CSV table of C-alpha atoms in Angstrom, one decimal:
chain,number,residue,atom,x,y,z
A,1,MET,CA,84.4,117.7,82.0
A,2,VAL,CA,84.5,119.6,85.3
A,3,VAL,CA,83.8,117.5,88.4
A,4,THR,CA,81.6,119.2,91.0
A,5,GLU,CA,80.4,116.2,92.9
A,6,LEU,CA,82.2,114.4,95.6
A,7,GLY,CA,82.8,110.7,95.0
A,8,THR,CA,82.9,110.9,91.2
A,9,LYS,CA,84.6,107.8,90.0
A,10,VAL,CA,87.5,108.0,87.4
A,11,ASP,CA,89.3,105.3,85.5
A,12,PRO,CA,93.1,105.9,85.9
A,13,ALA,CA,93.7,103.9,82.7
A,14,LYS,CA,91.5,106.1,80.5
A,15,ASP,CA,90.8,109.4,82.2
A,16,GLU,CA,93.3,112.3,82.4
A,17,ILE,CA,92.8,114.2,85.7
A,18,ARG,CA,93.9,117.8,86.0
A,19,TYR,CA,93.9,120.2,89.0
A,20,ASN,CA,94.6,123.9,88.4
A,21,ASN,CA,95.4,122.8,84.8
A,22,GLU,CA,98.2,120.5,86.1
A,23,ARG,CA,98.0,116.9,85.3
A,24,LEU,CA,97.8,114.6,88.3
A,25,LYS,CA,99.8,111.4,88.1
A,26,ARG,CA,99.0,108.3,90.1
A,27,GLU,CA,101.9,107.6,92.5
A,28,LYS,CA,103.9,104.5,91.7
A,29,MET,CA,104.1,102.0,94.6
A,30,VAL,CA,107.7,101.5,95.7
A,31,TYR,CA,109.0,98.8,98.1
A,32,VAL,CA,112.6,99.1,99.3
A,33,LEU,CA,114.4,96.7,101.7
A,34,LEU,CA,117.4,98.2,103.6
A,35,ASN,CA,120.0,96.5,105.7
A,36,LYS,CA,120.4,99.3,108.2
A,37,PRO,CA,123.9,100.0,109.6
A,38,LYS,CA,124.5,101.5,113.1
A,39,ASP,CA,124.3,105.2,113.8
A,40,TYR,CA,121.4,106.0,111.5
A,41,ILE,CA,118.1,107.3,112.8
A,42,THR,CA,114.9,105.6,111.5
A,43,THR,CA,113.0,108.8,110.6
A,44,THR,CA,112.4,110.8,107.5
A,45,ASP,CA,113.8,114.0,109.1
A,46,ASP,CA,115.9,114.7,112.2
A,47,PRO,CA,116.0,118.2,113.7
A,48,GLN,CA,119.3,117.5,115.3
A,49,GLU,CA,120.7,116.8,111.9
A,50,ARG,CA,121.9,113.3,112.7
A,51,ARG,CA,122.1,110.8,109.8
A,52,THR,CA,118.8,109.2,108.8
A,53,VAL,CA,118.0,106.0,106.9
A,54,MET,CA,116.6,108.2,104.1
A,55,GLU,CA,120.1,109.2,103.1
A,56,LEU,CA,120.9,105.5,102.4
A,57,VAL,CA,117.9,105.1,100.1
A,58,ALA,CA,118.0,108.5,98.5
A,59,LYS,CA,118.8,107.1,95.0
A,60,ALA,CA,116.1,104.4,95.2
A,61,THR,CA,113.1,106.5,94.0
A,62,LYS,CA,111.7,109.9,93.4
A,63,GLU,CA,108.6,109.0,95.2
A,64,ARG,CA,108.3,109.8,99.0
A,65,ILE,CA,108.9,106.6,100.9
A,66,TYR,CA,108.7,106.1,104.6
A,67,PRO,CA,110.1,103.5,107.0
A,68,VAL,CA,107.7,100.8,108.3
A,69,GLY,CA,108.1,100.8,112.0
A,70,ARG,CA,111.5,101.7,113.4
A,71,LEU,CA,114.9,100.4,114.5
A,72,ASP,CA,116.9,102.2,117.2
A,73,ARG,CA,119.9,104.2,116.2
A,74,ASN,CA,122.3,101.4,117.4
A,75,THR,CA,120.2,98.5,116.0
A,76,THR,CA,121.1,97.1,112.6
A,77,GLY,CA,119.3,94.9,110.1
A,78,LEU,CA,116.2,94.8,108.0
A,79,LEU,CA,114.0,97.8,107.5
A,80,LEU,CA,111.3,98.1,104.9
A,81,LEU,CA,110.5,101.5,103.3
A,82,THR,CA,107.5,102.2,101.1
A,83,ASN,CA,104.9,104.7,100.0
A,84,ASP,CA,102.2,102.0,100.3
A,85,GLY,CA,100.4,103.3,103.4
A,86,ASN,CA,97.9,100.5,103.4
A,87,LEU,CA,100.6,97.8,103.5
A,88,ALA,CA,102.6,99.8,106.1
A,89,ASP,CA,99.6,100.1,108.4
A,90,LYS,CA,98.8,96.4,108.2
A,91,LEU,CA,102.4,95.4,108.9
A,92,SER,CA,102.5,97.7,111.9
A,93,HIS,CA,99.2,96.6,113.4
A,94,PRO,CA,99.5,94.3,116.4
A,95,LYS,CA,96.7,92.1,115.3
A,96,ASN,CA,98.8,90.8,112.3
A,97,SER,CA,101.5,89.6,114.7
A,98,ILE,CA,104.4,90.2,112.2
A,99,THR,CA,107.4,88.0,113.1
A,100,LYS,CA,110.8,89.6,113.7
A,101,ILE,CA,114.0,87.6,114.4
A,102,TYR,CA,116.9,89.3,116.1
A,103,GLN,CA,120.5,88.2,116.7
A,104,VAL,CA,121.6,89.6,120.1
A,105,GLU,CA,125.1,89.9,121.5
A,106,LEU,CA,125.2,90.5,125.3
A,107,ASN,CA,128.0,91.8,127.6
A,108,LYS,CA,128.1,88.4,129.4
A,109,ALA,CA,126.9,84.8,128.9
A,110,LEU,CA,123.1,84.4,129.3
A,111,THR,CA,122.6,81.9,132.2
A,112,GLN,CA,120.3,78.9,131.8
A,113,GLY,CA,118.1,80.4,134.6
A,114,ASP,CA,117.7,83.7,132.8
A,115,PHE,CA,117.2,81.9,129.5
A,116,ASN,CA,114.3,80.0,131.1
A,117,LYS,CA,112.8,83.2,132.6
A,118,ILE,CA,112.7,84.9,129.2
A,119,GLU,CA,111.3,81.8,127.5
A,120,PHE,CA,108.5,81.6,130.0
A,121,GLY,CA,107.8,85.3,129.7
A,122,LEU,CA,108.6,88.4,131.8
A,123,GLU,CA,106.6,91.2,133.4
A,124,LEU,CA,107.9,94.5,132.1
A,125,GLU,CA,106.8,98.0,133.1
A,126,ASP,CA,104.3,98.0,130.2
A,127,GLY,CA,103.0,94.5,130.5
A,128,PHE,CA,103.8,90.8,130.1
A,129,ILE,CA,106.1,89.8,127.2
A,130,LYS,CA,106.9,86.3,126.0
A,131,PRO,CA,109.0,85.7,122.9
A,132,ASP,CA,107.9,83.2,120.2
A,133,ASP,CA,111.2,81.5,120.3
A,134,LEU,CA,114.6,81.8,122.0
A,135,SER,CA,117.9,80.0,121.3
A,136,TYR,CA,121.6,80.2,121.8
A,137,VAL,CA,123.5,80.9,118.6
A,138,GLN,CA,125.1,77.6,117.5
A,139,GLY,CA,128.9,77.5,117.6
A,140,ALA,CA,129.1,80.9,119.5
A,141,SER,CA,129.5,81.7,123.2
A,142,LYS,CA,126.4,81.9,125.3
A,143,ARG,CA,126.6,85.7,125.0
A,144,GLU,CA,124.9,85.3,121.6
A,145,VAL,CA,121.3,84.5,121.3
A,146,GLY,CA,118.5,84.5,118.7
A,147,ILE,CA,115.1,85.8,119.7
A,148,GLN,CA,111.9,85.6,117.7
A,149,ILE,CA,109.2,88.1,118.7
A,150,HIS,CA,106.1,89.7,117.2
A,151,SER,CA,105.6,92.6,119.7
A,152,GLY,CA,106.1,96.0,118.2
A,153,LYS,CA,106.7,97.7,121.6
A,154,ASN,CA,109.5,100.3,121.7
A,155,ARG,CA,113.0,98.9,122.4
A,156,ILE,CA,111.3,95.6,123.5
A,157,VAL,CA,114.3,93.3,122.8
A,158,ARG,CA,116.8,95.5,124.7
A,159,ARG,CA,114.4,95.9,127.6
A,160,ILE,CA,113.9,92.1,127.9
A,161,PHE,CA,117.6,91.6,128.5
A,162,GLU,CA,118.2,94.8,130.5
A,163,SER,CA,115.4,93.8,132.9
A,164,LEU,CA,117.6,90.8,133.9
A,165,GLY,CA,120.8,92.9,134.2
A,166,TYR,CA,122.4,92.3,130.8
A,167,GLU,CA,123.6,95.0,128.4
A,168,VAL,CA,122.9,94.5,124.7
A,169,ILE,CA,126.2,95.1,122.8
A,170,LYS,CA,124.8,94.3,119.3
A,171,LEU,CA,121.3,93.9,118.0
A,172,ASP,CA,120.6,92.9,114.5
A,173,ARG,CA,117.2,92.2,112.9
A,174,VAL,CA,117.8,89.3,110.5
A,175,VAL,CA,114.2,88.5,109.6
A,176,TYR,CA,111.2,90.8,109.2
A,177,ALA,CA,107.9,89.1,108.3
A,178,SER,CA,108.8,86.9,105.3
A,179,LEU,CA,111.9,88.9,104.4
A,180,THR,CA,115.5,88.0,105.1
A,181,LYS,CA,118.9,89.6,104.8
A,182,LYS,CA,120.2,87.1,102.3
A,183,ASP,CA,122.6,88.7,99.8
A,184,LEU,CA,122.0,92.2,101.2
A,185,PRO,CA,125.2,93.7,102.6
A,186,ARG,CA,125.0,96.1,105.6
A,187,GLY,CA,124.2,99.7,104.4
A,188,ARG,CA,122.8,98.5,101.0
A,189,TRP,CA,119.2,98.4,99.8
A,190,ARG,CA,117.3,96.6,97.0
A,191,TYR,CA,113.8,96.6,95.7
A,192,LEU,CA,111.4,93.9,96.8
A,193,GLU,CA,110.8,91.1,94.2
A,194,GLU,CA,107.3,90.5,93.1
A,195,ARG,CA,107.2,87.1,94.9
A,196,GLU,CA,108.3,88.8,98.1
A,197,LEU,CA,105.6,91.3,97.9
A,198,ILE,CA,103.0,88.6,97.3
A,199,GLN,CA,104.2,86.7,100.3
A,200,LEU,CA,104.1,89.9,102.4
A,201,LYS,CA,100.5,90.6,101.4
A,202,HIS,CA,99.6,87.0,102.0
A,203,LEU,CA,100.7,87.4,105.7
A,204,ILE,CA,98.3,90.3,106.3
A,205,LYS,CA,95.1,89.3,104.6
């Protein structure tokens, strides 16, 4: 039958849909978790021809997947890529307050005074920012701290420390939403497990 009316409902399980005599296939949803190394750009395409995260996941799927949010070129750690636009939008939306935990290495020890300032919250050029949690990394020098934050503002973790005169030497995202880097070496990717996907969707109801 030829469809001439907008909003005609089809059943993907039973109906075969063709356009210009070509069969249209429903896109398969793909969810890929990458442990991003340094020196890769979080974009699908770079005019300056720098290396992008898409090169690292090229063998994961034939579907077109996109990064959810972004990590700076020199930031490492967890990055989710998917073709599920609905999930990506919800994870990126500020109202869902998606948790991110970073391990930070600074150029010098973080003083107790500056630790307290960050913990109480700072006024940056684009508004007030207060982390959800802040701690020194156990067994390390006070140059290493863990910070939990749900803000999605650009370069927010680097800017927090830079505003107090510190330089961020290393920045690694170790937790994103309910996902962790467990058993995922730097530069490698894996598909999300069913239970991880369920947990993710549960966070953004």
